[in-house]
Short mmCIF file of N, CA and C in Angstrom, two decimals:
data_model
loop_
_atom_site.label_atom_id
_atom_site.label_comp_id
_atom_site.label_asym_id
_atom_site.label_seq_id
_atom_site.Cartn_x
_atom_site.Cartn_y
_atom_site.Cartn_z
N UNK A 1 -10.89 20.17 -1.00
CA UNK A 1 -11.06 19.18 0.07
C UNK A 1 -10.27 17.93 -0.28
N UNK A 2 -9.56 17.49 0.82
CA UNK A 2 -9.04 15.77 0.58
C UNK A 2 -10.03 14.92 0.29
N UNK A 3 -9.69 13.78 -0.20
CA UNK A 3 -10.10 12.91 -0.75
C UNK A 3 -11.00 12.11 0.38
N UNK A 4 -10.28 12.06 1.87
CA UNK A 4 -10.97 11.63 2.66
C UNK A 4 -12.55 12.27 3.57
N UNK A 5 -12.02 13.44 3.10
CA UNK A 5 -13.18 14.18 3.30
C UNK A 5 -14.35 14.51 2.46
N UNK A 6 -14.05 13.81 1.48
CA UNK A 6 -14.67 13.94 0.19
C UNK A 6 -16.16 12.77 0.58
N UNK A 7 -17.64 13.41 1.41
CA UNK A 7 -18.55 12.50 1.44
C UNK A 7 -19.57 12.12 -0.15
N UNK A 8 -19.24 12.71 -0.96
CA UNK A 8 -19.68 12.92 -1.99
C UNK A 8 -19.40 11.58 -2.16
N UNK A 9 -18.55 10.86 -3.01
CA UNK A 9 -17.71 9.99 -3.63
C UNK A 9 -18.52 8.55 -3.03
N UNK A 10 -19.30 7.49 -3.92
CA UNK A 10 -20.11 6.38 -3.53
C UNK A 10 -18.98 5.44 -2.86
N UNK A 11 -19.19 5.07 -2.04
CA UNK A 11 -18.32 3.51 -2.15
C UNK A 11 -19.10 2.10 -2.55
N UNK A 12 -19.05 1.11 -3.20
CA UNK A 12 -19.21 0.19 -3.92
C UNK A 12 -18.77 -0.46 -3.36
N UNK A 13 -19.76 -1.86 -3.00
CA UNK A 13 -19.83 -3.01 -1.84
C UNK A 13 -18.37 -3.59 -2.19
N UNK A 14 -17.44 -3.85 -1.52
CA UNK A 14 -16.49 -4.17 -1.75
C UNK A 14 -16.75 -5.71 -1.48
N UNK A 15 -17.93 -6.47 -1.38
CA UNK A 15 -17.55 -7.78 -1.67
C UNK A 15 -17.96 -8.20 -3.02
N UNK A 16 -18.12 -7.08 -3.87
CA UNK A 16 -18.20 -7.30 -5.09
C UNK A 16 -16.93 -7.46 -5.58
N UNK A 17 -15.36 -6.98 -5.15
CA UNK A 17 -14.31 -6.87 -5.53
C UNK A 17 -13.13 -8.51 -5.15
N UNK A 18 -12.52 -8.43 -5.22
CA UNK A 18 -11.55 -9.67 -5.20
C UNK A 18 -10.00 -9.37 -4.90
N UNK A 19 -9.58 -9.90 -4.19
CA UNK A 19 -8.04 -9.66 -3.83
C UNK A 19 -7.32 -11.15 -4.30
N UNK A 20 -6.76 -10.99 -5.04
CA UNK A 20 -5.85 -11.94 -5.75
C UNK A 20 -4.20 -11.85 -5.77
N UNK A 21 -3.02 -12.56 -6.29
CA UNK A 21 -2.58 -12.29 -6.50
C UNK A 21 -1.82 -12.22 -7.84
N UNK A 22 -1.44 -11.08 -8.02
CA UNK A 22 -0.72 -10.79 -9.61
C UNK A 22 -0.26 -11.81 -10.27
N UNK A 23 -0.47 -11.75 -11.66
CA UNK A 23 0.13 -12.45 -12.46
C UNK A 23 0.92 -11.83 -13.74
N UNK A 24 1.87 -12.73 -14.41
CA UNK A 24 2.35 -11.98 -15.17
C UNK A 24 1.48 -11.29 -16.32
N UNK A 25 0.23 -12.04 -16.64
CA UNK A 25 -0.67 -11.50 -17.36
C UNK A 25 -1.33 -9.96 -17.22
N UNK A 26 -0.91 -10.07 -15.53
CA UNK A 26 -1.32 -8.57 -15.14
C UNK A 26 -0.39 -7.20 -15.21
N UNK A 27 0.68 -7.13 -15.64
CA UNK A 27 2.08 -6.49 -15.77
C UNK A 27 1.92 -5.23 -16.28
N UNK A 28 1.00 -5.27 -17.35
CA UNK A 28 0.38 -3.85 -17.98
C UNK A 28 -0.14 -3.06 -17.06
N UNK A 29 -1.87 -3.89 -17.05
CA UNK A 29 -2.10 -2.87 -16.06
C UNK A 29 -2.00 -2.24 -15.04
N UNK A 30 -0.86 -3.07 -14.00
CA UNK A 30 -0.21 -2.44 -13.12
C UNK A 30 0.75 -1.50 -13.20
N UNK A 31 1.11 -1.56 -13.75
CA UNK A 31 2.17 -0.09 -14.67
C UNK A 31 0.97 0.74 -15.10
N UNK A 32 0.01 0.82 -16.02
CA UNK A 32 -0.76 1.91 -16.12
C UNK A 32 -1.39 2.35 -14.75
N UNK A 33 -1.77 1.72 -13.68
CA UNK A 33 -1.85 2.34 -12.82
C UNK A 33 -1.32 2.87 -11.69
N UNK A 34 0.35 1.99 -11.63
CA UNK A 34 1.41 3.00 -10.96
C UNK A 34 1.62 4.53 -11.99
N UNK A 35 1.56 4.41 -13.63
CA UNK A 35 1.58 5.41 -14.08
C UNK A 35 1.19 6.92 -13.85
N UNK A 36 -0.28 6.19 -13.58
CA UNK A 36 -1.57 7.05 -13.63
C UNK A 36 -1.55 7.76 -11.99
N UNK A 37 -0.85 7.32 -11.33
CA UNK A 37 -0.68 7.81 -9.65
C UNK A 37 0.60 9.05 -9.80
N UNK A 38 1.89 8.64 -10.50
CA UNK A 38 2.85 9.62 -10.93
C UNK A 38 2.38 11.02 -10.99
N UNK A 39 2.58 12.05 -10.62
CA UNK A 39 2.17 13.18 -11.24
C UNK A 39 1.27 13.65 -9.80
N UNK A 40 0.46 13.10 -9.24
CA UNK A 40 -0.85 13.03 -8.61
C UNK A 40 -0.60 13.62 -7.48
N UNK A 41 -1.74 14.42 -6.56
CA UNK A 41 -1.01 15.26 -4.99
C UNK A 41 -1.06 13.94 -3.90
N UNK A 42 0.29 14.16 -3.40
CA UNK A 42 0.40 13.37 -2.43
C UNK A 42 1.58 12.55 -2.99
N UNK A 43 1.61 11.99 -3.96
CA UNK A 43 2.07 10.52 -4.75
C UNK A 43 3.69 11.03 -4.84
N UNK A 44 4.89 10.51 -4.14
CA UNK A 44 6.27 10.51 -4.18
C UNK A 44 6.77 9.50 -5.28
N UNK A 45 6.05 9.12 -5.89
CA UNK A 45 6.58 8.33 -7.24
C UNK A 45 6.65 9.31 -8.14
N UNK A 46 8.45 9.25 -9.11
CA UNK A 46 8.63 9.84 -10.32
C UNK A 46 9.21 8.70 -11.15
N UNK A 47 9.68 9.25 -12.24
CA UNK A 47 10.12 8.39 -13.58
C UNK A 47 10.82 7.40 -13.44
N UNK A 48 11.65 7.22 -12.13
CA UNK A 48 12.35 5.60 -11.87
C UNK A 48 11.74 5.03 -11.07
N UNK A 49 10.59 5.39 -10.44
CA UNK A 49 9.88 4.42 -9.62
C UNK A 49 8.71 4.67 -8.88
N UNK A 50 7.92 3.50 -9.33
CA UNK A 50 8.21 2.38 -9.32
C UNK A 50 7.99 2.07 -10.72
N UNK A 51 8.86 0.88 -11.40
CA UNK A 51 8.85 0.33 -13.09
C UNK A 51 8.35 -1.09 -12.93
N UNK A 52 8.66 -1.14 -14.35
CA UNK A 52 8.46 -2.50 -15.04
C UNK A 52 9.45 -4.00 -13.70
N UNK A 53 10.08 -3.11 -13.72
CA UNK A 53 11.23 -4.21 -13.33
C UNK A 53 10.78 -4.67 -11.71
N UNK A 54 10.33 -3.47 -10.94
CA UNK A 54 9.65 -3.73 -9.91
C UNK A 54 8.34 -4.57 -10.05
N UNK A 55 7.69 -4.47 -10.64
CA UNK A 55 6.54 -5.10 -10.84
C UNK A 55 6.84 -7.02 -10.65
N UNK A 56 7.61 -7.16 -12.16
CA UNK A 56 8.11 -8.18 -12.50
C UNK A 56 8.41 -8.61 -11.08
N UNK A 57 9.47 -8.51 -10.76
CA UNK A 57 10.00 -8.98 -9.37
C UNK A 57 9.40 -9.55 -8.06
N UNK A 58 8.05 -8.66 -8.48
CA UNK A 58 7.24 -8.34 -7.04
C UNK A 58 6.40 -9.99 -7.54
N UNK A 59 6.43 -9.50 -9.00
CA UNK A 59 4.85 -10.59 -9.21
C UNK A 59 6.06 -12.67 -9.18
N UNK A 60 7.19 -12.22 -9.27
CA UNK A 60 7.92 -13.50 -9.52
C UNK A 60 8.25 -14.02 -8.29
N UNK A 61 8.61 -12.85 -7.37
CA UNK A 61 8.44 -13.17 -5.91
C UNK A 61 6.90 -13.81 -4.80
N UNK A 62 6.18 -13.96 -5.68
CA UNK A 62 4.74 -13.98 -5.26
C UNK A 62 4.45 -12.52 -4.25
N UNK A 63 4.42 -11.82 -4.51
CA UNK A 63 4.69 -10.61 -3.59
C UNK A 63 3.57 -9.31 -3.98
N UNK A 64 3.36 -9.77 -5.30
CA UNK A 64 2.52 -8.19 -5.34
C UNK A 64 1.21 -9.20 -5.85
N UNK A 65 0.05 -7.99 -5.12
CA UNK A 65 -1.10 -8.37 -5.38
C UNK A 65 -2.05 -7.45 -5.56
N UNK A 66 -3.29 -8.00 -6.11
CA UNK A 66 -4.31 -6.80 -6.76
C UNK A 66 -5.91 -7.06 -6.75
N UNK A 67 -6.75 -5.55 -6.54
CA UNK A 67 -7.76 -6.00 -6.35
C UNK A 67 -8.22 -5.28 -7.09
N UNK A 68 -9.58 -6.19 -7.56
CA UNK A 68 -10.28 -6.33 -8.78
C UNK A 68 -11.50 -5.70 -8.22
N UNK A 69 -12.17 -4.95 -9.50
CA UNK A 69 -13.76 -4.50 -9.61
C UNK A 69 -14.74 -5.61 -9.98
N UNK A 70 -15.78 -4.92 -9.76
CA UNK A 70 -16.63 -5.83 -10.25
C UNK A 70 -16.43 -6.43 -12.13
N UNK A 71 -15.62 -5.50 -12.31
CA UNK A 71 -15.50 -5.60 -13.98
C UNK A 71 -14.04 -6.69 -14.11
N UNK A 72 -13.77 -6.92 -13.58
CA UNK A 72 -12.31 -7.66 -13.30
C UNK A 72 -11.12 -6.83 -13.54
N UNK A 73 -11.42 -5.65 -13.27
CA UNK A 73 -10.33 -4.20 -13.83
C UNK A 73 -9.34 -4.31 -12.23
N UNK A 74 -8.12 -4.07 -12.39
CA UNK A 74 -7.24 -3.43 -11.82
C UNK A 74 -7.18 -2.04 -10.57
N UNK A 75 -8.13 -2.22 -9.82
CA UNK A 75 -8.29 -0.51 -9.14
C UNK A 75 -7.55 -0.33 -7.75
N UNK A 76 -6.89 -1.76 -7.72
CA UNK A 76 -5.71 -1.09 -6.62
C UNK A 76 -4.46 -2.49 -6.35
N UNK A 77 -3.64 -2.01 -5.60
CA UNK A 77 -2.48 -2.84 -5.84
C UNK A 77 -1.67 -2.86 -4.52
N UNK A 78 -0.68 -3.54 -4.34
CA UNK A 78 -0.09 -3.58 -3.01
C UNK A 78 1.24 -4.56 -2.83
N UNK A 79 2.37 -4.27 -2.31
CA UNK A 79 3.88 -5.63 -2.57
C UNK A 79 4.39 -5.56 -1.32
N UNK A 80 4.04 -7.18 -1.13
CA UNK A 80 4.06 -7.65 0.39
C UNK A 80 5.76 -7.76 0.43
N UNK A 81 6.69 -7.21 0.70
CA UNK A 81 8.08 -7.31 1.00
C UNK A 81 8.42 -7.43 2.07
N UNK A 82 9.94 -8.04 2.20
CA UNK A 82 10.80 -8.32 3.12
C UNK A 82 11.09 -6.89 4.14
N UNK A 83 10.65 -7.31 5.10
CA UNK A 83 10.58 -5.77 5.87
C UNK A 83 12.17 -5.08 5.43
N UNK A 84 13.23 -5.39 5.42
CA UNK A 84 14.42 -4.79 5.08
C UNK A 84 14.45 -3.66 4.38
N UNK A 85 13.57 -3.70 3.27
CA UNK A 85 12.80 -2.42 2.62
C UNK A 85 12.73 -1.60 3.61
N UNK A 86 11.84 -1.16 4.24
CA UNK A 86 11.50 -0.39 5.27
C UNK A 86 13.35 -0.26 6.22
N UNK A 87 13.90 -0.35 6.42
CA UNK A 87 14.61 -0.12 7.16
C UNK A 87 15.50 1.33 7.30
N UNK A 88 15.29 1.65 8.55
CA UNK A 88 16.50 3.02 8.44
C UNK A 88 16.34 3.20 10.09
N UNK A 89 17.98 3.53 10.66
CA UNK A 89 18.31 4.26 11.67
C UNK A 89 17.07 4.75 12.90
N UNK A 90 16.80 5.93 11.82
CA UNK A 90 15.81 6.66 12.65
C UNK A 90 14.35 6.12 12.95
N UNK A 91 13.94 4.81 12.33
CA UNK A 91 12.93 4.24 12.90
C UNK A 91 12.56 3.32 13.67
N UNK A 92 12.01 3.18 14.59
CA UNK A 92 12.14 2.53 15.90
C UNK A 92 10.95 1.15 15.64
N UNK A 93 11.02 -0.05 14.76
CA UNK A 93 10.44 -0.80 14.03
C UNK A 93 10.92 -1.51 15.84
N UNK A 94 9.41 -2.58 15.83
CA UNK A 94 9.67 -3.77 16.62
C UNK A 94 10.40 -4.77 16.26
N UNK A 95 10.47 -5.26 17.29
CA UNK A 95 11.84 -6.06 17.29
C UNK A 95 11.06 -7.70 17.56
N UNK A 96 10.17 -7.59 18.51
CA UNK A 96 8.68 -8.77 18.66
C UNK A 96 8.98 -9.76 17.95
N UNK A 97 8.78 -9.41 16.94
CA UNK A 97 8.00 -10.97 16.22
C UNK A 97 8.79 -10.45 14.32
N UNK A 98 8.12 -11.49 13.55
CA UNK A 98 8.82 -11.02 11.82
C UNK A 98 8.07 -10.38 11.48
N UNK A 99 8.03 -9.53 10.85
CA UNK A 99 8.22 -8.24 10.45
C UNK A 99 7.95 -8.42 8.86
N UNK A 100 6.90 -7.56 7.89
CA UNK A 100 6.89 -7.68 6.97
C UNK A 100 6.34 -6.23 6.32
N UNK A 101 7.04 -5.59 5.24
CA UNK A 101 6.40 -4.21 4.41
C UNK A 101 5.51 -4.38 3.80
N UNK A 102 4.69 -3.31 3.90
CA UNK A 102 3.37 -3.35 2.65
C UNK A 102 4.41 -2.16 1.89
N UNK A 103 4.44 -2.51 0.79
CA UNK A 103 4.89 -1.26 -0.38
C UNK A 103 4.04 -1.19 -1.52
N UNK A 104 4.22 0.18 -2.18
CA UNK A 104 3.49 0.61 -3.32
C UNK A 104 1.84 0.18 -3.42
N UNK A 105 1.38 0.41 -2.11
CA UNK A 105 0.20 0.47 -1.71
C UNK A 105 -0.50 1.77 -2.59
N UNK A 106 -1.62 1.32 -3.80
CA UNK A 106 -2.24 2.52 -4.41
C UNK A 106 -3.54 1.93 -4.43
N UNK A 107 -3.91 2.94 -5.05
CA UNK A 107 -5.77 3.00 -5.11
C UNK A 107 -5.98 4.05 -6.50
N UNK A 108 -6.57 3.33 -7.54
CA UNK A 108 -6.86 3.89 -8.88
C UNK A 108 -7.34 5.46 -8.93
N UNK A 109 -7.21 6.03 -9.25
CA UNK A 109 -7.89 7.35 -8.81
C UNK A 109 -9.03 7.98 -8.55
N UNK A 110 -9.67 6.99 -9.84
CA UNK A 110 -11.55 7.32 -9.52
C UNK A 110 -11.97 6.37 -8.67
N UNK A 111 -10.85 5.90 -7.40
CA UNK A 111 -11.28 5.29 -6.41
C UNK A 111 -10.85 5.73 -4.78
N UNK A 112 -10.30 6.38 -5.28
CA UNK A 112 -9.79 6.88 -3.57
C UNK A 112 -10.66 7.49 -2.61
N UNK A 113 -10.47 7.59 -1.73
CA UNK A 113 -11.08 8.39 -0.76
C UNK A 113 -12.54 7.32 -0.28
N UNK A 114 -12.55 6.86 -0.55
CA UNK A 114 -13.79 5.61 -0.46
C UNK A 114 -13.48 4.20 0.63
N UNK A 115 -12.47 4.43 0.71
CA UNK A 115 -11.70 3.40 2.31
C UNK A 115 -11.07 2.15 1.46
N UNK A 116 -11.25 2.45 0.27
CA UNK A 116 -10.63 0.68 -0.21
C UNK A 116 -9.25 0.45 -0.23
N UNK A 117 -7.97 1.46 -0.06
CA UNK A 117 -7.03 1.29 0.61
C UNK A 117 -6.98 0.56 1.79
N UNK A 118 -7.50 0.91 3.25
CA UNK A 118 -8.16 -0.05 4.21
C UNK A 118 -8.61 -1.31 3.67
N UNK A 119 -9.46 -1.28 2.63
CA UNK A 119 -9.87 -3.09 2.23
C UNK A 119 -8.41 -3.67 1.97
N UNK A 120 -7.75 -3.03 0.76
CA UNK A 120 -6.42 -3.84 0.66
C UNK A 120 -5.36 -4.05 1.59
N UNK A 121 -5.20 -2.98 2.81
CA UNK A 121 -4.36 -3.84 3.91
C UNK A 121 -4.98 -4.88 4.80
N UNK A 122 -6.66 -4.70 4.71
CA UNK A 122 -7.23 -5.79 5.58
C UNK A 122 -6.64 -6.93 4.88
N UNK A 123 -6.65 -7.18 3.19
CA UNK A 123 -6.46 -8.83 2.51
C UNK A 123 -4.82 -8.73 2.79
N UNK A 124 -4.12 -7.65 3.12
CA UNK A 124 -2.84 -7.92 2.72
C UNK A 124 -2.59 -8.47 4.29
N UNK A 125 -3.23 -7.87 5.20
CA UNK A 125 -2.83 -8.86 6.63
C UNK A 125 -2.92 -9.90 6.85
N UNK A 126 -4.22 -10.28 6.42
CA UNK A 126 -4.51 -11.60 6.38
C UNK A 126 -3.48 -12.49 5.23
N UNK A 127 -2.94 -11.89 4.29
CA UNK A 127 -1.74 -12.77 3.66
C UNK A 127 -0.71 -12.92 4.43
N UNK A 128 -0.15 -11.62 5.10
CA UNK A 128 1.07 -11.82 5.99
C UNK A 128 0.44 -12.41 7.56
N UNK A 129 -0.19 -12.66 7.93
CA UNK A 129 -0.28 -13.93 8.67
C UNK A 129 0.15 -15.37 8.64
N UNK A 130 -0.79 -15.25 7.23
CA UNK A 130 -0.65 -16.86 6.80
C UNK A 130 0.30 -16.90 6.95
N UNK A 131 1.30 -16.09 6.32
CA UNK A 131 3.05 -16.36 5.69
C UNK A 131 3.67 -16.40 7.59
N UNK A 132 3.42 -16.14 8.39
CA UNK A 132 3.65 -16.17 9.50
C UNK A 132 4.57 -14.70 10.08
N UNK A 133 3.81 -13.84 9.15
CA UNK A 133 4.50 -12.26 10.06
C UNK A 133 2.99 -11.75 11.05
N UNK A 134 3.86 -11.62 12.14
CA UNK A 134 3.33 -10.46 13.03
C UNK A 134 3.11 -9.04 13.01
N UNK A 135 4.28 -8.48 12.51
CA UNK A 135 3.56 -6.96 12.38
C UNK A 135 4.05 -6.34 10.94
N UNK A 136 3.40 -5.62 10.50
CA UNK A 136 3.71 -4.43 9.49
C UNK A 136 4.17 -3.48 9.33
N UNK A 137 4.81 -3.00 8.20
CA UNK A 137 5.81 -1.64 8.02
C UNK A 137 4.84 -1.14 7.03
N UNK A 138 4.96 -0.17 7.27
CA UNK A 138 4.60 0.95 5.89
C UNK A 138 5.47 2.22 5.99
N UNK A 139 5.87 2.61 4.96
CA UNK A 139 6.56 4.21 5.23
C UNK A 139 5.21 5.26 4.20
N UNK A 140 5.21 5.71 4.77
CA UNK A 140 4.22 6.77 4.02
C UNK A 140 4.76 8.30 3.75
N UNK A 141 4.46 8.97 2.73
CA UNK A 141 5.35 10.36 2.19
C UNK A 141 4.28 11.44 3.72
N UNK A 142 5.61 11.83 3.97
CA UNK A 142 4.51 12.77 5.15
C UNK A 142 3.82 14.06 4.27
N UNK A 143 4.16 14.00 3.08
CA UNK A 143 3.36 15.04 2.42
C UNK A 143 1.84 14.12 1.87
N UNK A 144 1.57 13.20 2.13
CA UNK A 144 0.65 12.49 2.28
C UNK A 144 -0.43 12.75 2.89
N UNK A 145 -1.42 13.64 2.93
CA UNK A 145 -2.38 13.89 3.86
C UNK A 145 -3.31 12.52 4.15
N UNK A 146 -3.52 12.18 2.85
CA UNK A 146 -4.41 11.00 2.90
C UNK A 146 -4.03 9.65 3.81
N UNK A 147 -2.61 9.47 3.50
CA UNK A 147 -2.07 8.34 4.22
C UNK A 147 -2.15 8.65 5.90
N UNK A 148 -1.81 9.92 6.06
CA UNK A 148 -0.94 10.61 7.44
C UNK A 148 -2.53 10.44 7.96
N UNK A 149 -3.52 10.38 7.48
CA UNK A 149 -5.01 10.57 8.32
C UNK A 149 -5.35 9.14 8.41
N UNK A 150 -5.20 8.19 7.47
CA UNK A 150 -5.69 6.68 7.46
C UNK A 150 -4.42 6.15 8.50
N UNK A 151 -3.41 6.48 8.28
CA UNK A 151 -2.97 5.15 9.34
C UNK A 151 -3.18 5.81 10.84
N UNK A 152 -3.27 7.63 11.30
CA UNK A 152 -3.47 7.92 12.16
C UNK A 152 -4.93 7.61 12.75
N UNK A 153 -5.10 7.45 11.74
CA UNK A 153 -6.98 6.87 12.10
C UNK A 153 -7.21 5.72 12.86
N UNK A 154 -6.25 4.70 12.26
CA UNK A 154 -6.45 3.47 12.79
C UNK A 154 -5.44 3.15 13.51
N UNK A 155 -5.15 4.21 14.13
CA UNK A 155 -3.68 3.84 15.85
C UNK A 155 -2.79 3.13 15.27
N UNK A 156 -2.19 3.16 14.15
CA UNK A 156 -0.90 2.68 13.50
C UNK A 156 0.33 3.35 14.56
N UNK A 157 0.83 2.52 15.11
CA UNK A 157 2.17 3.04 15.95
C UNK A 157 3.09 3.94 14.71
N UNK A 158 3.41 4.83 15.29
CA UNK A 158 4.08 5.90 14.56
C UNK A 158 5.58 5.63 15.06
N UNK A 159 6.66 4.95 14.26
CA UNK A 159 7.60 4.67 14.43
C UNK A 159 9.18 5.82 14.31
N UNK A 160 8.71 7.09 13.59
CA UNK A 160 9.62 7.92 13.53
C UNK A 160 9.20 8.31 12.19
N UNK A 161 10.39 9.22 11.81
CA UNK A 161 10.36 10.49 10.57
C UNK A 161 11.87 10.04 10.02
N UNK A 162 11.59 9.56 8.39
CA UNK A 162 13.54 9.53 8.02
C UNK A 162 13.08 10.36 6.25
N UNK A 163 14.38 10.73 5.85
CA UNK A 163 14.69 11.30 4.35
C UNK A 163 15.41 10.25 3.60
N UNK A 164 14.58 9.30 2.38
CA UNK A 164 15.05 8.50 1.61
C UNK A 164 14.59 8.65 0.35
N UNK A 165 15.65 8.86 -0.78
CA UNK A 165 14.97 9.01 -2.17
C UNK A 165 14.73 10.59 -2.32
N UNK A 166 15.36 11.49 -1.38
CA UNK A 166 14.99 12.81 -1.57
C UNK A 166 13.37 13.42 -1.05
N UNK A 167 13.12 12.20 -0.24
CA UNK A 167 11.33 12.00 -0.07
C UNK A 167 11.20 12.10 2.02
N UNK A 168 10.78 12.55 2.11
CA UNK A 168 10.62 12.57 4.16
C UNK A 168 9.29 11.67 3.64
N UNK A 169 9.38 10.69 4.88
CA UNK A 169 8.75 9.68 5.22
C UNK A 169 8.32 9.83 6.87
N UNK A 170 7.09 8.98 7.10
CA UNK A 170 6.92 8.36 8.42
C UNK A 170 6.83 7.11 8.70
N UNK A 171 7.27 6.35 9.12
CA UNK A 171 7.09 4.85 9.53
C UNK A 171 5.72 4.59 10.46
N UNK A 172 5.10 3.52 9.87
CA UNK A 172 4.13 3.27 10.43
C UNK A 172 4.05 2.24 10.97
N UNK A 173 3.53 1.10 11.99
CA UNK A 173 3.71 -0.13 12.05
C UNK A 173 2.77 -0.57 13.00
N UNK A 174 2.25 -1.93 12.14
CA UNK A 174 0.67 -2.30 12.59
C UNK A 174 1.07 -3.87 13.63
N UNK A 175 0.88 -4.44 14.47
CA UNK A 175 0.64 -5.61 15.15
C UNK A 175 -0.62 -6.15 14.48
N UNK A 176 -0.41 -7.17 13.99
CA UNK A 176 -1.11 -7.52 12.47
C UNK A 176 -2.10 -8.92 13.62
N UNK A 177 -1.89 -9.08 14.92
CA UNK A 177 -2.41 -9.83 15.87
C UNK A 177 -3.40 -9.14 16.62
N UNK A 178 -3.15 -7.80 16.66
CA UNK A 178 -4.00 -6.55 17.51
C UNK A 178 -4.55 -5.47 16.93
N UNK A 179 -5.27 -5.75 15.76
CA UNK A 179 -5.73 -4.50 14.89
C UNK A 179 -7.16 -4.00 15.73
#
């Protein structure tokens, strides 16, 4: 069974948790847990990416951010980028308003399936507001069951199908004014 179907699995009051953003102090454990996703079903990350160097970047850019357990542990992560990321041909992205990517959106493993992916794009919208974007990109691996059911879940406009990185993708894209 997927993870989403998985009723077994507790979820844990998520206002016990905290959405912050990264610091360089945090650099490790975000690498152990992009690590720990590598390998995993679903997960289109291999040995060049995402690294060290991404991290760095993300966290110097004020860009990547992370949410905390009740223990102050690391159990999921998210890098608010320049929609340009997201860009290709075959996807039919709005044109509206600015435009901003959620990338390397994860969830620790002994946490998935429990909706806290959903918690972290709720804090990550509410960041790209502030910053003054209107809508959201995500590309998600269409071998993704988990993703392909959460953003279909929540009427994410389905922007098209492209091949980048050797990886088929779907574009997703949220009106971050009309959720």
């Amino acid at each position: 069974a997927h993870a989403f179907e998985q009723a077994s699995k507790k979820r844990i009051a998520p206002e016990l948790f905290s959405f912050e953003m990264a610091t360089m102090d945090d650099v490790n454990e975000i690498l152990a847990l992009y690590l720990s996703k590598k390998g995993t079903e679903f997960c289109a990350w291999n040995e060049y990416y995402p690294t060290m160097v991404d991290i760095e970047a993300d966290i110097e850019a004020n860009n990547l951010f992370v949410y905390r357990n009740e223990n102050n542990e690391i159990m999921g992560a998210v890098s608010l980028e320049d929609a340009k990321s997201a860009e290709h041909p075959n996807l039919a992205w709005s044109t509206m308003g600015k435009s901003i990517a959620f990338s390397r959106l994860c969830v620790a493993n002994e946490y998935t399936g429990r909706g806290y992916g959903m918690d972290i794009l709720g804090f990550a919208y509410t960041v790209a507001k502030k910053r003054g974007y209107s809508f959201g990109r995500i590309l998600a691996s269409r071998e993704n069951d988990i993703s392909m059911h959460m953003y279909t879940a929540k009427r994410y406009r389905t922007t098209g199908d492209c091949e980048m990185y050797g990886v088929n993708f779907r574009g997703f894209e949220v009106d971050l004014y009309n959720l």
